[in-house]
Amino acid sequence: MNKQRLSVAMCTYNGARFLGEQLESIAAQSQPPYELVICDDGSTDHTCEIIETFSRKREGLVRFHRNPQHLGYAKNFEQAISLCKGDIIFLSDQDDVWLPRKAQKVSQVFAAEEHCGLVAVDATVADEQLRPKGTTLLRSRAVGLSNRKSFAHLYAGSFKYGCTLAFRASLRKILLPISPHWGHDNWISFISSIFSNVVVIEEPLMLYRRHAASSGANASLDLDKWAELLAAYKKSNLNDYQEDWEQWRAMYSHLLTIFASGVAPVPLQTSIWNHASAESRIKARLDFSERRLQLAAKPRPTRIWPAIRILLTGDYHEYVSGWRSLVRDLLTT
C-alpha cells in the first residue's frame, strides 16, 4: 500500500475568479492529499473568504497562512513549500483544474522509482472557460536546439511548469532558499535534475487555464515562433543581460554552498551530472553570461568582431540558441 503523505503547496493572490474550481478539483482527487497549504500574498478581492469557506467545508485539510506583507510569487512559494509536512509536495496555481487521478498517478511514480526526486505531468492548455486550445504544455515546450548534448539543451529540457511539479520533501534542503533572480519552477526543475532522476508523465493530468491575468503567462503559448522571436528582440535590452548574469551567479553560488555543506545526495550515476561537471559547467555558463553582458554594453558597431570570436568558440550553440542569440546580441539596445 502506498503510504506517502501528499502535501499541496498553493499560492494565491487576487484569484477569486477561478480559485473555487481548483480547490474542489484538489479535494476530489482519487488519492486525497494529506494537507493543502495555502499562502495568500495580500489579496484584496474575495480570495481569502473563498479559502476560509472551503476550509470549513473540508475540515482538517487546509492550513491557511495570510502573509503580513507582500512576498512576491517565488518567495511565497518558498514559504508554502517550507510549511508542508508531507512526504511529497505538489505545487499548485490558483486558477487551474486537476483531473481526478493526477495525485494518484504521480504518487505511484514516486513509490515505484526510488531515485526519482521530481515528477512533472503534462497539461491540456485551455482558455478561461476550460475549453481545450488544441495543445499541451509538453508540446508547446518541444526543445528545438540542434545540439542535444549542449548545456542549453540540458537546461531547456530540465524546465517544467511549476504547476505540473511534485517533488520529494527531502529535496527541500537543496532547493531552498529560492533565489529572487529565478522563477521557482526553473529553480526547482534545474536543481532537481542535478541531484535526482526526473520523471515526466506524458499524459495530460490537469487543465492549464490561460486568461488575461495568468501569472505564468508564456508568449510561446499564444504566438507563432517567428512572432515570439521578434517579440524577444524588441524587448531585449542591457538589463536582460545583467539579469541573466545575476541568475547564473546565484545558481553557481547556491550549488557551491550545497557541495561544501555535504547535505546534498551524490548525483546519480545515471545522471549527466556529477559534482565536478555540475560545478564546472555552471561556472562556464556564468562566464559566458559575463561575456555577453560586456558585449551588450558596447556600441552596436563595435560588437561584431567580439561576437564572432565568441561564435567561433562554439559557446553560442553550447549555452544559448546559436545564430538567433548572436543576432539578438548584435541588435539589442
Coordinates of N, CA and C in Angstrom, one line a residue, residues 77-309:
F77 N 5.9 31.0 -2.8 CA 6.0 29.5 -3.0 C 7.1 28.9 -2.1
E78 N 8.2 29.6 -1.9 CA 9.2 29.1 -1.0 C 8.6 28.9 0.4
Q79 N 7.8 29.9 0.8 CA 7.2 29.8 2.1 C 6.2 28.7 2.2
A80 N 5.4 28.5 1.2 CA 4.4 27.4 1.2 C 5.1 26.1 1.3
I81 N 6.1 25.9 0.5 CA 6.9 24.7 0.4 C 7.5 24.4 1.8
S82 N 8.0 25.4 2.5 CA 8.7 25.2 3.8 C 7.7 24.8 4.8
L83 N 6.4 25.1 4.7 CA 5.4 24.8 5.7 C 4.8 23.4 5.5
C84 N 5.0 22.8 4.4 CA 4.4 21.5 4.1 C 5.0 20.4 5.0
K85 N 4.2 19.4 5.4 CA 4.6 18.4 6.3 C 4.6 17.0 5.7
G86 N 4.1 16.9 4.4 CA 4.0 15.6 3.8 C 5.3 15.1 3.2
D87 N 5.3 13.9 2.6 CA 6.5 13.3 2.0 C 6.7 13.7 0.6
I88 N 5.6 14.0 -0.1 CA 5.6 14.5 -1.5 C 4.9 15.8 -1.5
I89 N 5.5 16.8 -2.2 CA 5.0 18.2 -2.2 C 4.6 18.5 -3.7
F90 N 3.3 18.7 -3.9 CA 2.8 19.2 -5.2 C 2.7 20.7 -5.2
L91 N 3.0 21.3 -6.3 CA 2.8 22.7 -6.4 C 1.5 23.0 -7.2
S92 N 0.8 24.0 -6.8 CA -0.5 24.3 -7.4 C -0.7 25.8 -7.6
D93 N -1.1 26.2 -8.8 CA -1.5 27.5 -9.0 C -3.0 27.7 -8.6
Q94 N -3.5 28.9 -8.6 CA -4.8 29.1 -8.1 C -5.9 29.0 -9.1
D95 N -5.6 28.9 -10.4 CA -6.6 29.0 -11.5 C -6.7 27.8 -12.4
D96 N -6.0 26.7 -12.1 CA -6.1 25.5 -13.0 C -7.1 24.6 -12.4
V97 N -7.2 23.4 -13.1 CA -8.0 22.3 -12.6 C -7.3 21.0 -12.7
W98 N -7.2 20.3 -11.6 CA -6.6 18.9 -11.7 C -7.7 17.9 -12.1
L99 N -7.2 17.0 -12.9 CA -8.1 15.8 -13.3 C -8.0 14.8 -12.1
P100 N -9.1 14.0 -11.9 CA -9.2 13.2 -10.7 C -8.1 12.3 -10.3
R101 N -7.3 11.8 -11.2 CA -6.3 10.9 -10.8 C -4.8 11.4 -10.9
K102 N -4.7 12.7 -10.9 CA -3.4 13.4 -11.0 C -2.5 12.9 -9.8
A103 N -3.0 13.2 -8.6 CA -2.2 12.9 -7.4 C -1.9 11.5 -7.3
Q104 N -2.8 10.6 -7.6 CA -2.6 9.2 -7.5 C -1.5 8.7 -8.5
K105 N -1.6 9.1 -9.7 CA -0.6 8.7 -10.7 C 0.8 9.2 -10.4
V106 N 0.9 10.4 -9.9 CA 2.2 11.0 -9.5 C 2.8 10.2 -8.3
S107 N 1.9 10.0 -7.4 CA 2.3 9.2 -6.2 C 2.8 7.8 -6.5
Q108 N 2.2 7.2 -7.5 CA 2.6 5.8 -7.9 C 4.0 5.9 -8.5
V109 N 4.4 6.9 -9.2 CA 5.7 7.0 -9.7 C 6.7 7.1 -8.6
F110 N 6.5 7.9 -7.6 CA 7.4 8.1 -6.5 C 7.6 6.7 -5.8
A111 N 6.5 6.0 -5.6 CA 6.5 4.7 -4.9 C 7.3 3.7 -5.7
A112 N 7.3 3.8 -7.0 CA 7.9 2.8 -7.8 C 9.4 3.1 -8.1
E113 N 9.7 4.4 -8.1 CA 11.0 4.9 -8.6 C 11.8 5.5 -7.4
E114 N 12.7 4.6 -6.8 CA 13.4 5.0 -5.6 C 14.2 6.3 -5.8
H115 N 14.8 6.4 -6.9 CA 15.7 7.6 -7.2 C 15.1 8.8 -7.8
C116 N 13.8 8.7 -8.0 CA 13.1 9.8 -8.6 C 12.8 10.9 -7.6
G117 N 13.3 12.1 -7.9 CA 13.1 13.2 -6.9 C 12.0 14.2 -7.4
L118 N 11.8 14.2 -8.7 CA 10.8 15.2 -9.2 C 10.0 14.5 -10.3
V119 N 8.7 14.8 -10.3 CA 7.8 14.3 -11.3 C 7.0 15.5 -11.9
A120 N 6.9 15.5 -13.2 CA 6.1 16.5 -13.9 C 5.1 15.8 -14.7
V121 N 3.9 16.4 -14.9 CA 2.9 15.9 -15.7 C 2.6 16.8 -16.9
D122 N 2.0 16.3 -17.9 CA 1.5 17.1 -19.0 C 0.2 17.8 -18.6
A123 N -0.2 18.8 -19.3 CA -1.4 19.5 -19.0 C -2.0 20.0 -20.3
T124 N -3.3 19.9 -20.4 CA -4.0 20.4 -21.6 C -4.2 21.9 -21.4
V125 N -3.7 22.7 -22.4 CA -3.9 24.1 -22.4 C -5.3 24.5 -22.7
A126 N -5.9 25.3 -21.9 CA -7.3 25.6 -22.1 C -7.5 27.1 -21.9
D127 N -8.7 27.6 -22.5 CA -9.0 29.0 -22.3 C -9.7 29.2 -20.9
E128 N -10.1 30.4 -20.7 CA -10.6 30.7 -19.3 C -11.9 29.9 -19.0
Q129 N -12.6 29.4 -20.0 CA -13.8 28.6 -19.8 C -13.4 27.1 -19.8
L130 N -12.1 26.8 -19.8 CA -11.6 25.5 -19.7 C -11.9 24.7 -21.0
R131 N -12.0 25.4 -22.1 CA -12.1 24.8 -23.4 C -10.7 24.5 -24.0
P132 N -10.4 23.3 -24.3 CA -9.0 23.0 -24.8 C -8.7 23.8 -26.0
K133 N -7.4 24.2 -26.1 CA -6.9 25.1 -27.2 C -6.1 24.3 -28.2
G134 N -6.2 22.9 -28.1 CA -5.5 22.1 -29.1 C -4.1 21.8 -28.9
T135 N -3.5 22.1 -27.7 CA -2.1 21.8 -27.5 C -2.0 21.4 -26.0
T136 N -0.8 21.0 -25.6 CA -0.5 20.7 -24.2 C 0.8 21.4 -23.9
L137 N 1.1 21.5 -22.6 CA 2.3 22.2 -22.2 C 3.6 21.5 -22.7
L138 N 3.6 20.2 -22.8 CA 4.8 19.5 -23.3 C 5.0 19.8 -24.8
R139 N 3.9 19.8 -25.5 CA 4.1 20.1 -27.0 C 4.5 21.5 -27.2
S140 N 4.0 22.4 -26.4 CA 4.4 23.8 -26.5 C 5.9 24.1 -26.1
R141 N 6.4 23.1 -25.3 CA 7.8 23.3 -24.9 C 8.8 22.4 -25.6
A142 N 8.4 21.9 -26.8 CA 9.3 21.0 -27.5 C 10.6 21.7 -27.8
V143 N 11.7 21.0 -27.4 CA 13.1 21.6 -27.5 C 13.6 21.5 -28.9
G144 N 13.9 22.6 -29.6 CA 14.3 22.5 -31.0 C 15.8 22.8 -31.2
L145 N 16.6 22.8 -30.2 CA 18.0 23.1 -30.3 C 18.7 22.0 -31.1
S146 N 19.7 22.3 -31.9 CA 20.4 21.4 -32.8 C 21.3 20.4 -32.0
N147 N 22.0 21.0 -31.0 CA 22.9 20.2 -30.2 C 22.2 19.6 -29.0
R148 N 21.8 18.4 -29.0 CA 21.0 17.8 -28.0 C 21.8 17.5 -26.7
K149 N 23.2 17.6 -26.8 CA 24.0 17.3 -25.7 C 24.6 18.6 -25.1
S150 N 24.2 19.7 -25.6 CA 24.7 21.0 -25.2 C 24.1 21.4 -23.8
F151 N 24.8 22.3 -23.1 CA 24.2 22.8 -21.9 C 22.9 23.4 -22.1
A152 N 22.7 24.2 -23.2 CA 21.4 24.8 -23.5 C 20.3 23.8 -23.6
H153 N 20.6 22.7 -24.2 CA 19.5 21.7 -24.4 C 19.2 21.0 -23.0
L154 N 20.3 20.7 -22.3 CA 20.0 20.1 -21.0 C 19.2 21.1 -20.1
Y155 N 19.6 22.4 -20.1 CA 18.8 23.3 -19.3 C 17.4 23.5 -19.8
A156 N 17.2 23.6 -21.1 CA 15.8 23.8 -21.6 C 15.0 22.5 -21.3
G157 N 15.7 21.4 -21.5 CA 15.0 20.1 -21.2 C 14.6 19.9 -19.7
S158 N 15.3 20.6 -18.9 CA 15.1 20.4 -17.4 C 13.8 21.3 -17.0
F159 N 13.5 22.3 -17.8 CA 12.4 23.2 -17.4 C 11.1 22.5 -17.4
K160 N 10.3 22.7 -16.4 CA 8.9 22.2 -16.3 C 8.1 23.3 -15.7
Y161 N 6.8 23.4 -16.1 CA 6.0 24.4 -15.5 C 5.7 24.1 -14.0
G162 N 5.8 25.1 -13.2 CA 5.7 24.8 -11.7 C 4.4 24.1 -11.3
C163 N 3.3 24.5 -12.0 CA 2.0 23.9 -11.6 C 1.9 22.4 -11.9
T164 N 2.9 21.9 -12.7 CA 2.8 20.5 -13.1 C 3.7 19.6 -12.2
L165 N 4.4 20.3 -11.2 CA 5.5 19.6 -10.5 C 5.1 19.0 -9.2
A166 N 5.8 17.9 -8.8 CA 5.7 17.4 -7.5 C 7.1 16.8 -7.2
F167 N 7.6 17.0 -5.9 CA 8.9 16.5 -5.6 C 8.9 16.0 -4.2
R168 N 10.0 15.2 -3.9 CA 10.1 14.7 -2.5 C 10.5 15.8 -1.6
A169 N 9.9 15.7 -0.4 CA 10.1 16.8 0.6 C 11.6 16.8 1.0
S170 N 12.2 15.6 0.9 CA 13.7 15.5 1.3 C 14.5 16.4 0.4
L171 N 14.1 16.9 -0.7 CA 14.9 17.7 -1.6 C 14.9 19.2 -1.1
R172 N 14.0 19.5 -0.1 CA 13.9 20.9 0.3 C 15.3 21.4 0.8
K173 N 16.1 20.6 1.4 CA 17.4 21.1 1.9 C 18.3 21.5 0.8
I174 N 18.1 21.1 -0.4 CA 18.9 21.6 -1.5 C 18.2 22.6 -2.4
L175 N 16.9 22.7 -2.3 CA 16.1 23.6 -3.2 C 15.9 25.0 -2.5
L176 N 15.8 25.0 -1.2 CA 15.6 26.3 -0.5 C 16.9 26.9 0.0
P177 N 17.0 28.2 0.1 CA 16.1 29.2 -0.4 C 16.1 29.3 -1.9
I178 N 15.0 29.8 -2.5 CA 14.9 30.1 -3.9 C 15.4 31.5 -4.2
S179 N 16.3 31.6 -5.2 CA 16.9 32.9 -5.5 C 15.9 33.8 -6.0
P180 N 15.9 35.1 -5.6 CA 15.0 36.1 -6.2 C 15.2 36.4 -7.7
H181 N 16.4 35.9 -8.2 CA 16.7 36.1 -9.6 C 16.1 34.9 -10.5
W182 N 15.5 34.0 -9.9 CA 14.9 32.8 -10.6 C 13.4 32.7 -10.4
G183 N 12.7 32.2 -11.4 CA 11.4 31.7 -11.1 C 11.5 30.4 -10.3
H184 N 10.5 30.2 -9.5 CA 10.5 29.0 -8.6 C 10.5 27.7 -9.4
D185 N 9.8 27.7 -10.6 CA 9.8 26.5 -11.4 C 11.1 26.1 -12.0
N186 N 11.7 27.1 -12.6 CA 13.1 26.9 -13.2 C 14.1 26.4 -12.2
W187 N 14.1 27.1 -11.0 CA 15.0 26.8 -10.0 C 14.8 25.3 -9.5
I188 N 13.6 25.0 -9.2 CA 13.3 23.6 -8.7 C 13.6 22.6 -9.7
S189 N 13.2 22.8 -11.0 CA 13.4 21.8 -12.0 C 14.9 21.6 -12.3
F190 N 15.7 22.7 -12.4 CA 17.1 22.5 -12.7 C 17.9 21.9 -11.6
I191 N 17.7 22.3 -10.4 CA 18.5 21.7 -9.3 C 18.1 20.2 -9.1
S192 N 16.8 19.9 -9.2 CA 16.3 18.6 -9.1 C 16.9 17.7 -10.1
S193 N 17.1 18.2 -11.3 CA 17.7 17.4 -12.4 C 19.2 17.1 -12.2
I194 N 19.8 17.8 -11.3 CA 21.2 17.6 -11.0 C 21.3 16.5 -9.9
F195 N 20.4 16.5 -8.9 CA 20.6 15.6 -7.8 C 19.6 14.4 -7.7
S196 N 18.8 14.3 -8.7 CA 17.8 13.2 -8.7 C 17.4 12.9 -10.1
N197 N 16.7 11.7 -10.3 CA 16.1 11.4 -11.5 C 14.8 12.2 -11.6
V198 N 14.4 12.6 -12.8 CA 13.2 13.4 -13.1 C 12.3 12.5 -14.0
V199 N 11.1 12.3 -13.7 CA 10.2 11.5 -14.5 C 9.1 12.4 -15.0
V200 N 8.8 12.3 -16.3 CA 7.7 13.1 -16.9 C 6.6 12.2 -17.3
I201 N 5.4 12.4 -16.8 CA 4.2 11.7 -17.2 C 3.6 12.4 -18.4
E202 N 3.7 11.8 -19.5 CA 3.3 12.4 -20.8 C 1.8 12.4 -21.0
E203 N 1.0 12.1 -20.0 CA -0.5 12.1 -20.1 C -0.9 13.4 -19.4
P204 N -1.8 14.2 -20.1 CA -2.3 15.4 -19.5 C -3.2 15.1 -18.3
L205 N -2.8 15.5 -17.1 CA -3.5 15.2 -15.9 C -4.1 16.4 -15.2
M206 N -4.1 17.5 -16.0 CA -4.7 18.8 -15.4 C -5.0 19.7 -16.6
L207 N -5.8 20.7 -16.3 CA -6.2 21.7 -17.3 C -5.4 23.0 -16.9
Y208 N -4.6 23.5 -17.8 CA -3.8 24.7 -17.6 C -4.6 25.9 -18.2
R209 N -5.2 26.7 -17.3 CA -6.1 27.7 -17.8 C -5.3 29.0 -18.2
R210 N -5.6 29.4 -19.4 CA -5.0 30.7 -19.9 C -6.0 31.8 -19.9
H211 N -5.6 32.9 -19.3 CA -6.5 34.0 -19.2 C -5.7 35.3 -19.1
A212 N -6.3 36.4 -19.2 CA -5.6 37.7 -19.2 C -4.7 38.0 -18.0
A213 N -5.1 37.4 -16.9 CA -4.4 37.7 -15.6 C -3.5 36.5 -15.2
S214 N -3.2 35.6 -16.2 CA -2.4 34.4 -15.8 C -1.0 34.9 -15.3
S215 N -0.6 34.4 -14.1 CA 0.7 34.8 -13.5 C 1.8 34.1 -14.3
G216 N 1.5 33.0 -14.9 CA 2.6 32.3 -15.6 C 2.5 32.5 -17.1
A217 N 2.1 33.7 -17.5 CA 2.0 34.0 -18.9 C 3.2 33.6 -19.7
N218 N 3.0 32.9 -20.8 CA 4.1 32.5 -21.7 C 3.7 32.8 -23.1
A219 N 4.5 33.7 -23.7 CA 4.2 34.1 -25.1 C 4.2 32.9 -26.1
S220 N 5.0 31.9 -25.9 CA 5.1 30.8 -26.8 C 3.8 30.0 -26.9
L221 N 2.9 30.2 -25.9 CA 1.6 29.5 -26.0 C 0.6 30.3 -26.8
D222 N 0.9 31.6 -27.1 CA 0.0 32.4 -27.8 C 0.5 33.0 -29.1
L223 N 1.8 32.8 -29.4 CA 2.4 33.4 -30.6 C 3.0 32.2 -31.4
D224 N 3.2 32.5 -32.7 CA 4.0 31.5 -33.5 C 5.4 31.8 -33.3
K225 N 6.3 30.9 -33.7 CA 7.7 31.0 -33.4 C 8.4 32.3 -33.9
W226 N 8.0 32.7 -35.1 CA 8.6 34.0 -35.6 C 8.2 35.2 -34.8
A227 N 6.9 35.2 -34.5 CA 6.4 36.3 -33.7 C 7.0 36.3 -32.3
E228 N 7.2 35.1 -31.7 CA 7.9 35.0 -30.4 C 9.3 35.6 -30.5
L229 N 10.0 35.2 -31.6 CA 11.4 35.7 -31.7 C 11.5 37.2 -31.9
L230 N 10.6 37.7 -32.7 CA 10.5 39.2 -32.9 C 10.2 39.9 -31.6
A231 N 9.3 39.4 -30.9 CA 8.9 40.0 -29.6 C 10.1 40.0 -28.6
A232 N 10.9 38.9 -28.6 CA 12.1 38.9 -27.8 C 13.1 39.9 -28.2
Y233 N 13.3 40.1 -29.5 CA 14.3 41.1 -30.0 C 13.8 42.5 -29.6
K234 N 12.5 42.8 -29.7 CA 12.0 44.1 -29.5 C 12.2 44.5 -28.0
K235 N 12.0 43.6 -27.1 CA 12.1 44.0 -25.7 C 13.5 43.8 -25.1
S236 N 14.4 43.3 -25.9 CA 15.7 43.0 -25.3 C 16.5 44.3 -25.0
N237 N 17.1 44.3 -23.9 CA 18.0 45.4 -23.5 C 19.1 45.0 -22.5
L238 N 19.9 45.9 -22.2 CA 21.0 45.6 -21.3 C 20.6 45.0 -20.0
N239 N 19.5 45.4 -19.5 CA 19.0 44.8 -18.2 C 18.8 43.3 -18.3
D240 N 18.4 42.8 -19.5 CA 18.2 41.4 -19.7 C 19.5 40.6 -19.5
Y241 N 20.6 41.2 -20.0 CA 21.9 40.5 -19.9 C 22.4 40.6 -18.4
Q242 N 22.1 41.7 -17.8 CA 22.5 41.8 -16.4 C 21.8 40.8 -15.5
E243 N 20.5 40.6 -15.8 CA 19.7 39.7 -15.1 C 20.1 38.2 -15.3
D244 N 20.5 37.9 -16.6 CA 21.0 36.6 -16.9 C 22.2 36.3 -16.1
W245 N 23.1 37.3 -16.0 CA 24.4 37.1 -15.3 C 24.0 36.9 -13.8
E246 N 23.1 37.7 -13.3 CA 22.7 37.5 -11.9 C 22.1 36.1 -11.6
Q247 N 21.3 35.7 -12.5 CA 20.7 34.3 -12.4 C 21.8 33.2 -12.2
W248 N 22.7 33.2 -13.1 CA 23.7 32.2 -13.1 C 24.7 32.3 -12.0
R249 N 25.0 33.6 -11.6 CA 25.8 33.8 -10.4 C 25.1 33.3 -9.2
A250 N 23.8 33.5 -9.0 CA 23.0 32.9 -7.9 C 23.0 31.4 -7.9
M251 N 22.8 30.8 -9.1 CA 22.8 29.3 -9.1 C 24.2 28.8 -8.8
Y252 N 25.3 29.4 -9.3 CA 26.6 28.9 -9.0 C 26.9 29.0 -7.5
S253 N 26.6 30.1 -6.9 CA 26.8 30.3 -5.5 C 26.0 29.3 -4.7
H254 N 24.8 29.1 -5.1 CA 23.9 28.1 -4.3 C 24.5 26.7 -4.4
L255 N 24.9 26.3 -5.5 CA 25.4 24.9 -5.7 C 26.8 24.8 -4.9
L256 N 27.6 25.8 -5.0 CA 28.9 25.7 -4.2 C 28.6 25.5 -2.7
T257 N 27.6 26.2 -2.2 CA 27.2 26.1 -0.8 C 26.7 24.7 -0.5
I258 N 25.9 24.1 -1.4 CA 25.4 22.7 -1.3 C 26.5 21.7 -1.2
F259 N 27.4 21.8 -2.2 CA 28.5 20.9 -2.3 C 29.4 21.0 -1.1
A260 N 29.7 22.2 -0.6 CA 30.5 22.4 0.6 C 29.9 21.9 1.9
S261 N 28.6 22.0 1.9 CA 27.9 21.6 3.2 C 27.8 20.1 3.4
G262 N 27.8 19.4 2.2 CA 27.6 17.9 2.3 C 26.2 17.5 2.6
V263 N 25.2 18.4 2.5 CA 23.8 18.0 2.7 C 23.1 17.3 1.5
A264 N 23.7 17.5 0.4 CA 23.1 17.0 -0.9 C 23.4 15.6 -1.1
P265 N 22.5 14.8 -1.7 CA 22.9 13.5 -2.2 C 23.9 13.5 -3.3
V266 N 24.7 12.5 -3.5 CA 25.6 12.5 -4.6 C 24.8 12.3 -5.9
P267 N 25.0 13.2 -6.9 CA 24.3 13.0 -8.1 C 24.3 11.6 -8.7
L268 N 23.3 11.1 -9.2 CA 23.2 9.7 -9.6 C 24.1 9.4 -10.7
Q269 N 24.6 8.1 -10.8 CA 25.5 7.7 -11.9 C 24.7 7.8 -13.2
T270 N 23.4 7.6 -13.2 CA 22.7 7.7 -14.5 C 22.5 9.1 -14.9
S271 N 22.8 10.1 -14.1 CA 22.7 11.5 -14.5 C 23.9 12.0 -15.3
I272 N 23.7 13.0 -16.1 CA 24.8 13.6 -16.9 C 25.6 14.4 -16.0
W273 N 25.2 14.6 -14.7 CA 25.9 15.5 -13.8 C 26.7 14.7 -12.8
N274 N 27.8 15.2 -12.3 CA 28.4 14.9 -11.0 C 28.8 16.2 -10.4
H275 N 29.4 16.1 -9.2 CA 29.7 17.4 -8.6 C 30.7 18.2 -9.4
A276 N 31.7 17.5 -10.0 CA 32.7 18.3 -10.8 C 32.1 18.9 -12.0
S277 N 31.3 18.1 -12.8 CA 30.8 18.6 -14.0 C 29.7 19.6 -13.8
A278 N 28.9 19.5 -12.7 CA 27.9 20.5 -12.5 C 28.5 21.8 -12.1
E279 N 29.6 21.7 -11.2 CA 30.2 23.0 -10.8 C 30.9 23.6 -12.0
S280 N 31.7 22.9 -12.8 CA 32.5 23.4 -13.9 C 31.6 24.0 -15.0
R281 N 30.5 23.2 -15.3 CA 29.7 23.7 -16.4 C 28.8 24.9 -16.1
I282 N 28.4 25.0 -14.8 CA 27.6 26.1 -14.5 C 28.5 27.4 -14.3
K283 N 29.8 27.1 -13.9 CA 30.7 28.2 -13.9 C 31.0 28.7 -15.3
A284 N 31.1 27.8 -16.2 CA 31.3 28.2 -17.6 C 30.1 29.0 -18.2
R285 N 28.9 28.5 -17.8 CA 27.7 29.3 -18.2 C 27.7 30.7 -17.6
L286 N 28.2 30.8 -16.4 CA 28.3 32.1 -15.7 C 29.3 33.0 -16.5
D287 N 30.4 32.4 -16.8 CA 31.4 33.2 -17.6 C 30.9 33.6 -18.9
F288 N 30.1 32.8 -19.6 CA 29.5 33.1 -20.9 C 28.6 34.3 -20.7
S289 N 27.8 34.3 -19.6 CA 26.8 35.4 -19.4 C 27.6 36.7 -19.2
E290 N 28.7 36.6 -18.5 CA 29.5 37.8 -18.3 C 30.1 38.4 -19.6
R291 N 30.5 37.5 -20.5 CA 31.0 38.0 -21.8 C 29.9 38.6 -22.6
R292 N 28.7 38.0 -22.6 CA 27.5 38.6 -23.3 C 27.1 40.0 -22.7
L293 N 27.2 40.1 -21.4 CA 26.9 41.4 -20.7 C 27.9 42.4 -21.2
Q294 N 29.2 42.1 -21.2 CA 30.2 43.1 -21.7 C 29.9 43.4 -23.1
L295 N 29.5 42.5 -23.9 CA 29.3 42.7 -25.3 C 28.1 43.7 -25.5
A296 N 27.0 43.4 -24.8 CA 25.8 44.2 -24.9 C 26.0 45.7 -24.5
A297 N 27.0 45.9 -23.6 CA 27.3 47.2 -23.1 C 28.1 48.1 -24.2
K298 N 28.6 47.4 -25.2 CA 29.4 48.1 -26.2 C 28.4 48.8 -27.2
P299 N 28.9 49.9 -27.9 CA 28.1 50.4 -29.0 C 27.9 49.3 -30.1
R300 N 26.8 49.3 -30.8 CA 26.5 48.3 -31.7 C 27.6 48.0 -32.8
P301 N 28.1 49.0 -33.4 CA 29.2 48.7 -34.5 C 30.4 48.0 -33.9
T302 N 30.7 48.2 -32.6 CA 31.9 47.6 -32.1 C 31.7 46.1 -31.6
R303 N 30.4 45.6 -31.7 CA 30.1 44.3 -31.1 C 30.5 43.2 -32.1
I304 N 30.6 43.5 -33.4 CA 30.6 42.5 -34.4 C 31.7 41.5 -34.2
W305 N 33.0 42.0 -34.2 CA 34.1 41.1 -34.1 C 34.2 40.3 -32.8
P306 N 33.9 41.0 -31.6 CA 33.9 40.2 -30.4 C 32.8 39.1 -30.4
A307 N 31.7 39.4 -31.0 CA 30.6 38.4 -31.1 C 31.0 37.2 -32.0
I308 N 31.7 37.5 -33.1 CA 32.1 36.5 -34.0 C 33.2 35.6 -33.3
R309 N 34.0 36.2 -32.5 CA 35.0 35.4 -31.7 C 34.3 34.5 -30.8

